[in-house]
mmCIF file of C-alpha atoms and ligand atoms in Angstrom:
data_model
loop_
_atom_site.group_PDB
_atom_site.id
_atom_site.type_symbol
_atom_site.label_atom_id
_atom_site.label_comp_id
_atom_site.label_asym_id
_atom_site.label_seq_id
_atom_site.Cartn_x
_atom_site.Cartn_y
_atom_site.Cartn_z
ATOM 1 C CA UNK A 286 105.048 96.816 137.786
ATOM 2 C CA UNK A 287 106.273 93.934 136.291
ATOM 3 C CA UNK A 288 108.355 95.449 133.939
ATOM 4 C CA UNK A 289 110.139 91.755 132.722
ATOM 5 C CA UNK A 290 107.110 90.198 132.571
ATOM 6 C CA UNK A 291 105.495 93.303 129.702
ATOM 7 C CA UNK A 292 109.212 93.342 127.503
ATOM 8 C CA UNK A 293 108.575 89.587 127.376
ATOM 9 C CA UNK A 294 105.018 89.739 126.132
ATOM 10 C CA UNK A 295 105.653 92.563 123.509
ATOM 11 C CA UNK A 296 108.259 90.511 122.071
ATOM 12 C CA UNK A 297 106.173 87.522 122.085
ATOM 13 C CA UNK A 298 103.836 89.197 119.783
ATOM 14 C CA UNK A 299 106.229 90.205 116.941
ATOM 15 C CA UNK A 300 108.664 87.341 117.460
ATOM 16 C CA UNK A 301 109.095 84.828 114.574
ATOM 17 C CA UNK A 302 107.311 85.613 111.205
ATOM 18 C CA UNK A 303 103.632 86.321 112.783
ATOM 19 C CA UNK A 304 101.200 88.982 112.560
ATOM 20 C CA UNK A 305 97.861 90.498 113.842
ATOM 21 C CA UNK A 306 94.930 89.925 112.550
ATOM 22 C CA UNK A 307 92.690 93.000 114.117
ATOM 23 C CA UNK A 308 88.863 91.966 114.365
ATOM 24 C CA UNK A 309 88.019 94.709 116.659
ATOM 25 C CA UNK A 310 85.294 96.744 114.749
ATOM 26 C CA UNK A 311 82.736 98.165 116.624
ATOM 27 C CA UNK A 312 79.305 97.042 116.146
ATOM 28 C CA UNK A 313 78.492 99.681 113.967
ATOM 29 C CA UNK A 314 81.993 99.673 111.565
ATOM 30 C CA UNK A 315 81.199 95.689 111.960
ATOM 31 C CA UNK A 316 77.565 96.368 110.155
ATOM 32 C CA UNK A 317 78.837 98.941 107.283
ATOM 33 C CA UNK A 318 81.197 96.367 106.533
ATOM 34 C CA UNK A 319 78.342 94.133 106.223
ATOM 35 C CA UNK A 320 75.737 96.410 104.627
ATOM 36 C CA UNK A 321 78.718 96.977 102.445
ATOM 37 C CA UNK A 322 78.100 92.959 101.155
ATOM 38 C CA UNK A 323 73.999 92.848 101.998
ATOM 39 C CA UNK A 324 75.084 90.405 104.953
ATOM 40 C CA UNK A 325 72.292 91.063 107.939
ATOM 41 C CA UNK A 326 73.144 92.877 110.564
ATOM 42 C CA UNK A 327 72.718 91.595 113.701
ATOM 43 C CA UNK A 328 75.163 90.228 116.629
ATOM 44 C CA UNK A 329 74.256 86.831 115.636
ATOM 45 C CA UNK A 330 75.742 87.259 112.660
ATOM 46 C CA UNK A 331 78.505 89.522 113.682
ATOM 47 C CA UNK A 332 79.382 85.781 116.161
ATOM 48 C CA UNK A 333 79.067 83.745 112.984
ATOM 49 C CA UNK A 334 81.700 86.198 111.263
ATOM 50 C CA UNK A 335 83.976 86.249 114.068
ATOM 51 C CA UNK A 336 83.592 82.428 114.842
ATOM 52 C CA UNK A 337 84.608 81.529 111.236
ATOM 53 C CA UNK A 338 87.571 83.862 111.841
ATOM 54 C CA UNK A 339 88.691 82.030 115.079
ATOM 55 C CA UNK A 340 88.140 78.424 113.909
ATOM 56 C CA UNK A 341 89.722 78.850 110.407
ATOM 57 C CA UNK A 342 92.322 76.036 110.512
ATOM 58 C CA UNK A 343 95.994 76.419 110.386
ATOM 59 C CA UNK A 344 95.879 79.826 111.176
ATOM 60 C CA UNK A 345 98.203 80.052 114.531
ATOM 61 C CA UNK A 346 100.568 79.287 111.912
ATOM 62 C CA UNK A 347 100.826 82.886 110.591
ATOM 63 C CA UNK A 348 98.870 85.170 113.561
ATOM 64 C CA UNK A 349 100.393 85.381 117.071
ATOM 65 C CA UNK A 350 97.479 87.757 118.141
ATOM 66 C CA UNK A 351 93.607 88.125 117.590
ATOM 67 C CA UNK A 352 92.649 91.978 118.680
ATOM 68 C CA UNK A 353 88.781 92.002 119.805
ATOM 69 C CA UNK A 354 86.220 94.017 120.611
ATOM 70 C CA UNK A 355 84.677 94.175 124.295
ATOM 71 C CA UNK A 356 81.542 92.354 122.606
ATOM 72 C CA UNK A 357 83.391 89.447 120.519
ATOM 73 C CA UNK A 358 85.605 89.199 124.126
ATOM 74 C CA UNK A 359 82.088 88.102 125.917
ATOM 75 C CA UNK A 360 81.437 86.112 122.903
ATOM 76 C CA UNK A 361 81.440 81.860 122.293
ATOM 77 C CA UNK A 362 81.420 79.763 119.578
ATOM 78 C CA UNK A 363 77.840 77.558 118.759
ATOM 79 C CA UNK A 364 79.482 75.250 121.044
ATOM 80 C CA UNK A 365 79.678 77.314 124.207
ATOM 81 C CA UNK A 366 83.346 78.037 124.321
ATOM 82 C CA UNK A 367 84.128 81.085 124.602
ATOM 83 C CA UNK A 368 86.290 82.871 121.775
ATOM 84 C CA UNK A 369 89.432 83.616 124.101
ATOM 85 C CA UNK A 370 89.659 79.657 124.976
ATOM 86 C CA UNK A 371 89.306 78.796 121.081
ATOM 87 C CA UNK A 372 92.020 81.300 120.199
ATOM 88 C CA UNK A 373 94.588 80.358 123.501
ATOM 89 C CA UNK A 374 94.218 77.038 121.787
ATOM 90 C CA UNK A 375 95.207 77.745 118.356
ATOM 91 C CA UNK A 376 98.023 79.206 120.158
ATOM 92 C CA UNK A 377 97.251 82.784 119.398
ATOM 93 C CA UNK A 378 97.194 85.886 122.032
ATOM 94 C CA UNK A 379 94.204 87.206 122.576
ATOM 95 C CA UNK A 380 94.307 91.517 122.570
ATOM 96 C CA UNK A 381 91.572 93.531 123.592
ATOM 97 C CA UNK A 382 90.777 96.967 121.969
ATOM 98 C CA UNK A 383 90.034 99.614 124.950
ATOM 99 C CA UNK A 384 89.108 102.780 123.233
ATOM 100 C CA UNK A 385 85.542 103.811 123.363
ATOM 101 C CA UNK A 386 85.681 105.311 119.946
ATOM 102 C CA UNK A 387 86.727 109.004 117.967
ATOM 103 C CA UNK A 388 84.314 112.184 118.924
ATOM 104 C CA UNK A 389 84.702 115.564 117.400
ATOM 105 C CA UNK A 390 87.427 117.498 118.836
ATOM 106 C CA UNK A 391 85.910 120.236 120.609
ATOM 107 C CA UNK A 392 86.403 123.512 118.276
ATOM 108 C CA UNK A 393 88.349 121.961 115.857
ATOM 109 C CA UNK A 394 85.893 120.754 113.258
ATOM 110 C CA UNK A 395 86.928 118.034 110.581
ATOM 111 C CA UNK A 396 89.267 116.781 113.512
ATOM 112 C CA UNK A 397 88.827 113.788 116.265
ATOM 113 C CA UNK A 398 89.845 112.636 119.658
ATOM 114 C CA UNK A 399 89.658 109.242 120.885
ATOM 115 C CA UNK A 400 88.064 108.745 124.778
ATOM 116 C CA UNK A 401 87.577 105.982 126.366
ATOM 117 C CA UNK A 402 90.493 106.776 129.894
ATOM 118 C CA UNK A 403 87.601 107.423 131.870
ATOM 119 C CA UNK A 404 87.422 104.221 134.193
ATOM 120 C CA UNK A 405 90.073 102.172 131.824
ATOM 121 C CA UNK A 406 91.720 100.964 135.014
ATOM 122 C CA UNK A 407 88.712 98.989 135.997
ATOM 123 C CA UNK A 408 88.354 97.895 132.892
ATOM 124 C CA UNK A 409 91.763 96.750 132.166
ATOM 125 C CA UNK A 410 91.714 94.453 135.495
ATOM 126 C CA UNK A 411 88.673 93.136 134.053
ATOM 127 C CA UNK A 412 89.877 92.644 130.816
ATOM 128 C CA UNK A 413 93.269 90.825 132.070
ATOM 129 C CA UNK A 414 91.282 88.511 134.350
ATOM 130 C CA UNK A 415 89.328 87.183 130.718
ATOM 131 C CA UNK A 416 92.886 86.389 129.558
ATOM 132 C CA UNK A 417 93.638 89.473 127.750
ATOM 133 C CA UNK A 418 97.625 90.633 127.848
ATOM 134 C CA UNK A 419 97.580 93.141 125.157
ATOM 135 C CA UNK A 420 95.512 96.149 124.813
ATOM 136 C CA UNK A 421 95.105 98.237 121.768
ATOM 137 C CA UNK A 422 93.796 101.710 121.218
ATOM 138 C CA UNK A 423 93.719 104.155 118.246
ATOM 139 C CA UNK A 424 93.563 107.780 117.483
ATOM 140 C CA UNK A 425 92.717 109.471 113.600
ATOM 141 C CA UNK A 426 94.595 111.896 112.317
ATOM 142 C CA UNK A 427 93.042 113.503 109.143
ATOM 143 C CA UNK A 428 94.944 115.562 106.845
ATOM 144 C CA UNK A 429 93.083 118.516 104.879
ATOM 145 C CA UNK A 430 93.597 122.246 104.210
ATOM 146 C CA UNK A 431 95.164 123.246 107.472
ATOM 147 C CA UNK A 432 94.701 119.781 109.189
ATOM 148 C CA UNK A 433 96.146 118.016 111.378
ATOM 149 C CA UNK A 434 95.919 121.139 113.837
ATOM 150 C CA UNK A 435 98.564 121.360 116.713
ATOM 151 C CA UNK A 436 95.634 120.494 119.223
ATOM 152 C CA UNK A 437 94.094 117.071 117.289
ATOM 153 C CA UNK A 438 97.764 116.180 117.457
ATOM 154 C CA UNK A 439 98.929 116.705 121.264
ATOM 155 C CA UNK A 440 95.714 115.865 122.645
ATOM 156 C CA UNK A 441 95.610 112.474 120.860
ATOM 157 C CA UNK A 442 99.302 112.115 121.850
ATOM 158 C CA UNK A 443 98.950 112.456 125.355
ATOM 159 C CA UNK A 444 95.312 110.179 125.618
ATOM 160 C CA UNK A 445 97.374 107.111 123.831
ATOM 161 C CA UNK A 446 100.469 108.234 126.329
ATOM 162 C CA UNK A 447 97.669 107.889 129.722
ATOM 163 C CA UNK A 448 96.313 105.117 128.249
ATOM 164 C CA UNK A 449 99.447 103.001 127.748
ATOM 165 C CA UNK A 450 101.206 103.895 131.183
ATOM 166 C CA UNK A 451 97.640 102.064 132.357
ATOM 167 C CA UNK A 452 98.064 99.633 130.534
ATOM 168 C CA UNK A 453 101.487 98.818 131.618
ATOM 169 C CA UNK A 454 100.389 99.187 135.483
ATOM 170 C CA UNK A 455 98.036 96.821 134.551
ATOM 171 C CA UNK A 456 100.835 94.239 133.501
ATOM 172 C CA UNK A 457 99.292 94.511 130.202
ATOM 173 C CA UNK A 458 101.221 95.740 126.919
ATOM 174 C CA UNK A 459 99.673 98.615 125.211
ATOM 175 C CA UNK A 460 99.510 98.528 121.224
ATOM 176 C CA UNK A 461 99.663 102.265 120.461
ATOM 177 C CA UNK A 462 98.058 103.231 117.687
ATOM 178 C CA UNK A 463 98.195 107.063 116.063
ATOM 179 C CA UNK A 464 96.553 106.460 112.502
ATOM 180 C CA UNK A 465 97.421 109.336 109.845
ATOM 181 C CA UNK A 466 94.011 108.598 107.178
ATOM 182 C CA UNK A 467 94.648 107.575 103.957
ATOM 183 C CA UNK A 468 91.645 110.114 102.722
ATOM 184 C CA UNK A 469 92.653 113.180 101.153
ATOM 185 C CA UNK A 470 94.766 114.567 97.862
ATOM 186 C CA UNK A 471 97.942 114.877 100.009
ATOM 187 C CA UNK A 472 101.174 113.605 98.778
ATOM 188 C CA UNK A 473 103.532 111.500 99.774
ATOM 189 C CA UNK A 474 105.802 114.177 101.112
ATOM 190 C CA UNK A 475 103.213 115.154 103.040
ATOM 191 C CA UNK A 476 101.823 112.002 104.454
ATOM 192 C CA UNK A 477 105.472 111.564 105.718
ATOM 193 C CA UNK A 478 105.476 114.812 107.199
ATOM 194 C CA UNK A 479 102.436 114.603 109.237
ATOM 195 C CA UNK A 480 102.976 110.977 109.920
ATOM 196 C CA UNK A 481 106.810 111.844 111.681
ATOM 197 C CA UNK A 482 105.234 114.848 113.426
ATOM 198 C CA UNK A 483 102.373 112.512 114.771
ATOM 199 C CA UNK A 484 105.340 109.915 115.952
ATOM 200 C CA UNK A 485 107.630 112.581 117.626
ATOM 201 C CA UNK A 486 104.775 113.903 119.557
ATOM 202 C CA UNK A 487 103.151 110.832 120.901
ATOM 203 C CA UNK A 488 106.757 109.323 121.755
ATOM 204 C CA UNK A 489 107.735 112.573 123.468
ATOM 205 C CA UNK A 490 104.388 112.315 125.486
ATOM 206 C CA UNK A 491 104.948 108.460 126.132
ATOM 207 C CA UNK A 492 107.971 109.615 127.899
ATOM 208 C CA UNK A 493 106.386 112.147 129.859
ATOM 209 C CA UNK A 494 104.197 109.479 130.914
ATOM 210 C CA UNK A 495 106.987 107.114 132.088
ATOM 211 C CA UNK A 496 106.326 104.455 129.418
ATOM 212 C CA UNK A 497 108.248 101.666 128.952
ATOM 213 C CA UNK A 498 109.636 101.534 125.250
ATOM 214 C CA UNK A 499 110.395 97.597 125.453
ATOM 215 C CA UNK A 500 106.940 97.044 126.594
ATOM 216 C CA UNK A 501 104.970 97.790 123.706
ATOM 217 C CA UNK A 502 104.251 98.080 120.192
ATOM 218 C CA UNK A 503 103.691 100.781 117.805
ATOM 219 C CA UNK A 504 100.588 100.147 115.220
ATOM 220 C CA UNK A 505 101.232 102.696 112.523
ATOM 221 C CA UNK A 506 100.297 103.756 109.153
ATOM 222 C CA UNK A 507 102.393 103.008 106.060
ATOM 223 C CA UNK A 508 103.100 106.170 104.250
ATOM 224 C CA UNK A 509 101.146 106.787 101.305
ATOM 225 C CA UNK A 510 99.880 109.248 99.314
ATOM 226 C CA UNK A 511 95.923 110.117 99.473
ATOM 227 C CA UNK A 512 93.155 107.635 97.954
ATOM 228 C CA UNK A 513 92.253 111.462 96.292
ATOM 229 C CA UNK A 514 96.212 112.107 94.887
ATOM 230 C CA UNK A 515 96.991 111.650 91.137
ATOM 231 C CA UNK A 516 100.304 110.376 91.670
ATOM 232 C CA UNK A 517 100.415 107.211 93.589
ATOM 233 C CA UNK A 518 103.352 105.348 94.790
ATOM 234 C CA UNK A 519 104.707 102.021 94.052
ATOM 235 C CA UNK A 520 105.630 99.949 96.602
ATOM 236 C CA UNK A 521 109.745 100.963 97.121
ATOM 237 C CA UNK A 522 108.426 104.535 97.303
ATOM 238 C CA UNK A 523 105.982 103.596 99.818
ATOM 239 C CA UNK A 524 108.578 101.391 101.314
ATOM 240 C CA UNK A 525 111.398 104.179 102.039
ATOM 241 C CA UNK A 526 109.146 106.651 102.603
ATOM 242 C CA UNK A 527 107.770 104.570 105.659
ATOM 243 C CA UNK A 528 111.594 103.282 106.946
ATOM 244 C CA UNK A 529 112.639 106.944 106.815
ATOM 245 C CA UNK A 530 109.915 108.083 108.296
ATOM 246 C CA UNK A 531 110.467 105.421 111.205
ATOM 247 C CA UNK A 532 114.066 105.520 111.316
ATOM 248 C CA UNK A 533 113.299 109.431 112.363
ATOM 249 C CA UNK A 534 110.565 108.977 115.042
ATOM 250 C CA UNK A 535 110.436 105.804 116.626
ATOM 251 C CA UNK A 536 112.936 104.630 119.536
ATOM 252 C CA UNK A 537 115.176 101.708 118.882
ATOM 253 C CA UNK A 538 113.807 100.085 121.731
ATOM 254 C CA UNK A 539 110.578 99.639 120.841
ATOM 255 C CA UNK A 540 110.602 95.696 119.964
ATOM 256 C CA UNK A 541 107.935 96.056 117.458
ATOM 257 C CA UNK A 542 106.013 97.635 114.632
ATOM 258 C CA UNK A 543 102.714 96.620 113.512
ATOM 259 C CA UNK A 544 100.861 98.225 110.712
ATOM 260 C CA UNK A 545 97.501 98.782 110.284
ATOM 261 C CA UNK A 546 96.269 98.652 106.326
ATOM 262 C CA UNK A 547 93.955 101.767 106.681
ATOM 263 C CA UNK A 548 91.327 101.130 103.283
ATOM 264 C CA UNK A 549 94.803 99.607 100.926
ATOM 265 C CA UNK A 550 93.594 96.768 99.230
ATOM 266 C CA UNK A 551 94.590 93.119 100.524
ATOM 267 C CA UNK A 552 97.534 92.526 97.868
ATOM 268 C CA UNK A 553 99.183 96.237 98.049
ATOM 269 C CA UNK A 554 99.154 96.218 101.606
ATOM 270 C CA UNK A 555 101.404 92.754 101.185
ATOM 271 C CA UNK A 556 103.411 94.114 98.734
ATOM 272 C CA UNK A 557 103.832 97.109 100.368
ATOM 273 C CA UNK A 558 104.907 95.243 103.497
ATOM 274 C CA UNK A 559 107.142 92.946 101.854
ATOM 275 C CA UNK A 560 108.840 95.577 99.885
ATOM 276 C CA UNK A 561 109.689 96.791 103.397
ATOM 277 C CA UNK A 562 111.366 93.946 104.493
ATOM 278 C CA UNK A 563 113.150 93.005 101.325
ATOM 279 C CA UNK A 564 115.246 96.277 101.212
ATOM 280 C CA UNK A 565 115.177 97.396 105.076
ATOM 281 C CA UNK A 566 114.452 94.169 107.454
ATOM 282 C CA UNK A 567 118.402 93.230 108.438
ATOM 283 C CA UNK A 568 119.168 96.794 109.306
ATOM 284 C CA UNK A 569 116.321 97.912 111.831
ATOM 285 C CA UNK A 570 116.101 97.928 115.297
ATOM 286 C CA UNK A 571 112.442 96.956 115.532
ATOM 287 C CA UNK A 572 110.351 94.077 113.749
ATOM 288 C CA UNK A 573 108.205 95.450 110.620
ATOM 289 C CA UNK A 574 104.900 93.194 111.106
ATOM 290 C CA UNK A 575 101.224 93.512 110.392
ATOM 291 C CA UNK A 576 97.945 94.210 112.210
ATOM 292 C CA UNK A 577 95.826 94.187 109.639
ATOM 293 C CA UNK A 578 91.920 94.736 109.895
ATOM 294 C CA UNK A 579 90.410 95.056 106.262
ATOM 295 C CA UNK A 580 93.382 93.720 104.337
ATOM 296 C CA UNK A 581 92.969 90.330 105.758
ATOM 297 C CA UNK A 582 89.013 90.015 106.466
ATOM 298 C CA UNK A 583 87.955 91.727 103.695
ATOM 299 C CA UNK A 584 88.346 88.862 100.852
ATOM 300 C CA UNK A 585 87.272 86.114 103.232
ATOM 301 C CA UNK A 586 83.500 88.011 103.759
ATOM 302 C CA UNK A 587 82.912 88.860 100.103
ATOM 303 C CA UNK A 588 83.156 84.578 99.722
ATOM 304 C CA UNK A 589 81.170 83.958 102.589
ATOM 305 C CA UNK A 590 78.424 86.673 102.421
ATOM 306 C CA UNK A 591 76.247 85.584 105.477
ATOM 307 C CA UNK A 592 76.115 82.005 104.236
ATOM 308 C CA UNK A 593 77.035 78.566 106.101
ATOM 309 C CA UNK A 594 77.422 76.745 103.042
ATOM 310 C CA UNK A 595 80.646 79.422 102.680
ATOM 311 C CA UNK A 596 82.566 79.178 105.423
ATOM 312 C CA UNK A 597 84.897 76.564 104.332
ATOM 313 C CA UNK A 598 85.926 78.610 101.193
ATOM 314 C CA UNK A 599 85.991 82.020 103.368
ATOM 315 C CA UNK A 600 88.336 80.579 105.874
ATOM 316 C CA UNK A 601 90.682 79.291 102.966
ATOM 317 C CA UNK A 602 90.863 83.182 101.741
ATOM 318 C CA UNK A 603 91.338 83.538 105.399
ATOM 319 C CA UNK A 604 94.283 81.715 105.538
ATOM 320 C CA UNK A 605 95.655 82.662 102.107
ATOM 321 C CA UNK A 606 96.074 86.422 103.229
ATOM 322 C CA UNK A 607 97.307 85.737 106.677
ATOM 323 C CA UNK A 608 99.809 83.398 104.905
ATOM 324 C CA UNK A 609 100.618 86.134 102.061
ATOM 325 C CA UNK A 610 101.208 88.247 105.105
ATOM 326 C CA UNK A 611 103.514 86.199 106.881
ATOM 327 C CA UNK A 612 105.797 85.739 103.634
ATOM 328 C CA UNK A 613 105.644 89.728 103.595
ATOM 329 C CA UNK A 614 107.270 89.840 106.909
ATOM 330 C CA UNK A 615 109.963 87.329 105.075
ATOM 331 C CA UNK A 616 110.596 89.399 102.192
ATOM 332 C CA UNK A 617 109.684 86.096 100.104
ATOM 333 C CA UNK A 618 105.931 87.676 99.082
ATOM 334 C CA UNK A 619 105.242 87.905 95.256
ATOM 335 C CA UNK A 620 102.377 88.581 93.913
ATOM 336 C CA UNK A 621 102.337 85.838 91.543
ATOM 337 C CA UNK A 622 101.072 84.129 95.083
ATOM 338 C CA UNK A 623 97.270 85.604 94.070
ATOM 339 C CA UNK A 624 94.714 83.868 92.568
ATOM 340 C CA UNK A 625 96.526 80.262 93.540
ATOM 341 C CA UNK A 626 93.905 80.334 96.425
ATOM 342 C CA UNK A 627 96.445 78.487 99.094
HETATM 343 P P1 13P B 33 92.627 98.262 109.073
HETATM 344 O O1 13P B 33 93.751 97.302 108.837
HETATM 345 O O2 13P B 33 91.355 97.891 108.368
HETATM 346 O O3 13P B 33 93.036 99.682 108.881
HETATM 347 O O4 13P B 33 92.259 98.135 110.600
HETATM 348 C C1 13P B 33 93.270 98.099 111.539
HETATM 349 C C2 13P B 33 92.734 98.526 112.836
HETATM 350 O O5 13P B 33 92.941 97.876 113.835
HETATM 351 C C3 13P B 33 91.981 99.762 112.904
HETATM 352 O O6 13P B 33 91.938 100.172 114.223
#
């Protein structure tokens, strides 16, 4: 294994200011989006979507690494070239999501496990021959009355373990991602409880499965209280609650941290960030980033709604959020920023 080669490329990633931008919905989360907007749903228009996203100019400037789905992968632009040469050339990595989706959890209703180990190895080699050198894959954790249960937790925990120690034989680095859902009345307390639990246990079976630390990256949920709680947080609660949360569960060596933005609209999920980095950034060991799905895409598609004649403006938002996102990892992010459009 070429264990040099992996540190390199995880660092890579969450060097400098950059994010993630994650466009690796599957077909069908892809469509609701969509449905969501009355944009037709079809993979032509899922390509016209994810070409705008590639193309938009400028925007290697704020995203070291494009996560796609095996479809968008096999995918090219009108012109025939395909979407991993247009995004090597804007100088972004190209990461490939490897999970074949959350099933119910065998006697433990309300709860999920994510498959998708069966064959990986083949499909990693594959995968890494198209240019891919990241991989990504991501459990749900729900909380409810009783929930997360023991099981949904270590069974998760030890798929995302098998599936990174693949990845890594693979010479690819594995973005490990245990997602704690923002649905639910919980807390904040309790979001941060489940969320350090979820940590502990996936980085104790990451061990058992001989993982290298240095050669990955952790894609995380901020804590937050539930969509469903009365109190919500502001963004220092959110922010301490996270770093403590962190500081408790997750390794020093791990080079990097990437959040996801789990349903938080686009501007609280860059305050929240930057908030983060303001008060914490000069004393951690690992980078606080982004890997944002929704809280970058989802201004861009309500401006271009299916429609050439949009895709100028779209990318703009585009750009905007990935920018607003790159200031968050600065600490420089205000909010005053919104609504200037650049
Ligand atoms: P969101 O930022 O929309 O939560 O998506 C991130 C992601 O990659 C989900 O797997």
């Amino acid at each position: 294994m070429d264990t040099q080669g992996i540190e390199n490329t995880a660092r890579a990633l969450v060097e400098g200011d950059r994010g993630i931008l994650a466009l690796d919905e599957s077909s069908s989360t892809c469509n609701k989006r969509f449905a969501g907007l009355g944009i037709p749903q079809t993979e032509g228009t899922r390509r016209d979507w994810r070409e705008l996203i590639v193309t938009t100019p400028g925007l290697g400037e704020y995203i070291s690494g494009v996560i796609l789905h095996d479809e968008t992968i096999r995918q090219q632009k009108k012109n025939g070239t395909p979407f991993v040469k247009a995004i090597l050339d804007a100088g972004i990595i190209p990461v490939i999501k490897v999970d074949t989706g959350a099933q119910k959890l065998a006697g433990h209703p309300g709860e999920k496990i994510t498959e998708g180990l069966d064959g990986l190895r083949r499909r990693l080699q594959e995968y890494s021959q198209m240019g891919a050198r990241f991989a990504k894959w991501r459990a749900v954790i729900t909380i409810g009355n009783g929930l997360p249960s023991r099981a949904c937790i270590e069974a998760n925990a030890q798929a995302l373990a098998r599936y990174a120690a693949l990845c890594q034989e693979a010479g690819m680095v594995p973005m490990v991602e245990p997602e704690v859902l923002m649905e639910g009345e919980h807390d904040l307390e309790r979001c941060s409880k489940v969320t350090e639990d979820v940590l502990r246990t996936v980085f104790h079976q990451l061990h058992i499965q001989g993982v290298t630390l240095e050669g990955m990256i952790l894609k995380p949920n901020m804590v937050l209280p539930g969509l469903g709680c009365p109190r919500q947080a502001t963004a220092d609660e959110t922010a301490e609650a996270t770093v403590r949360c962190l500081l408790r569960a997750v390794p020093a060596a791990v080079p990097g941290i990437a959040f996801l933005s789990g349903g938080q609209s686009s501007e609280l999920a860059s305050a929240r960030l930057n908030a983060m980095n303001v008060r914490f950034k000069t004393r951690l060991p690992w980078a606080l980033s982004f890997s944002f799905a929704r809280a970058i895409q989802q201004p861009a598609m309500e401006i271009w709604h299916g429609q050439g004649a949009k895709v100028k403006a779209a990318q703009q938002a585009l750009h905007h959020r990935a920018r607003c996102n790159w200031l968050a990892r600065r600490g420089e992010y205000t909010s005053a920023m919104e609504g200037a459009g650049s």
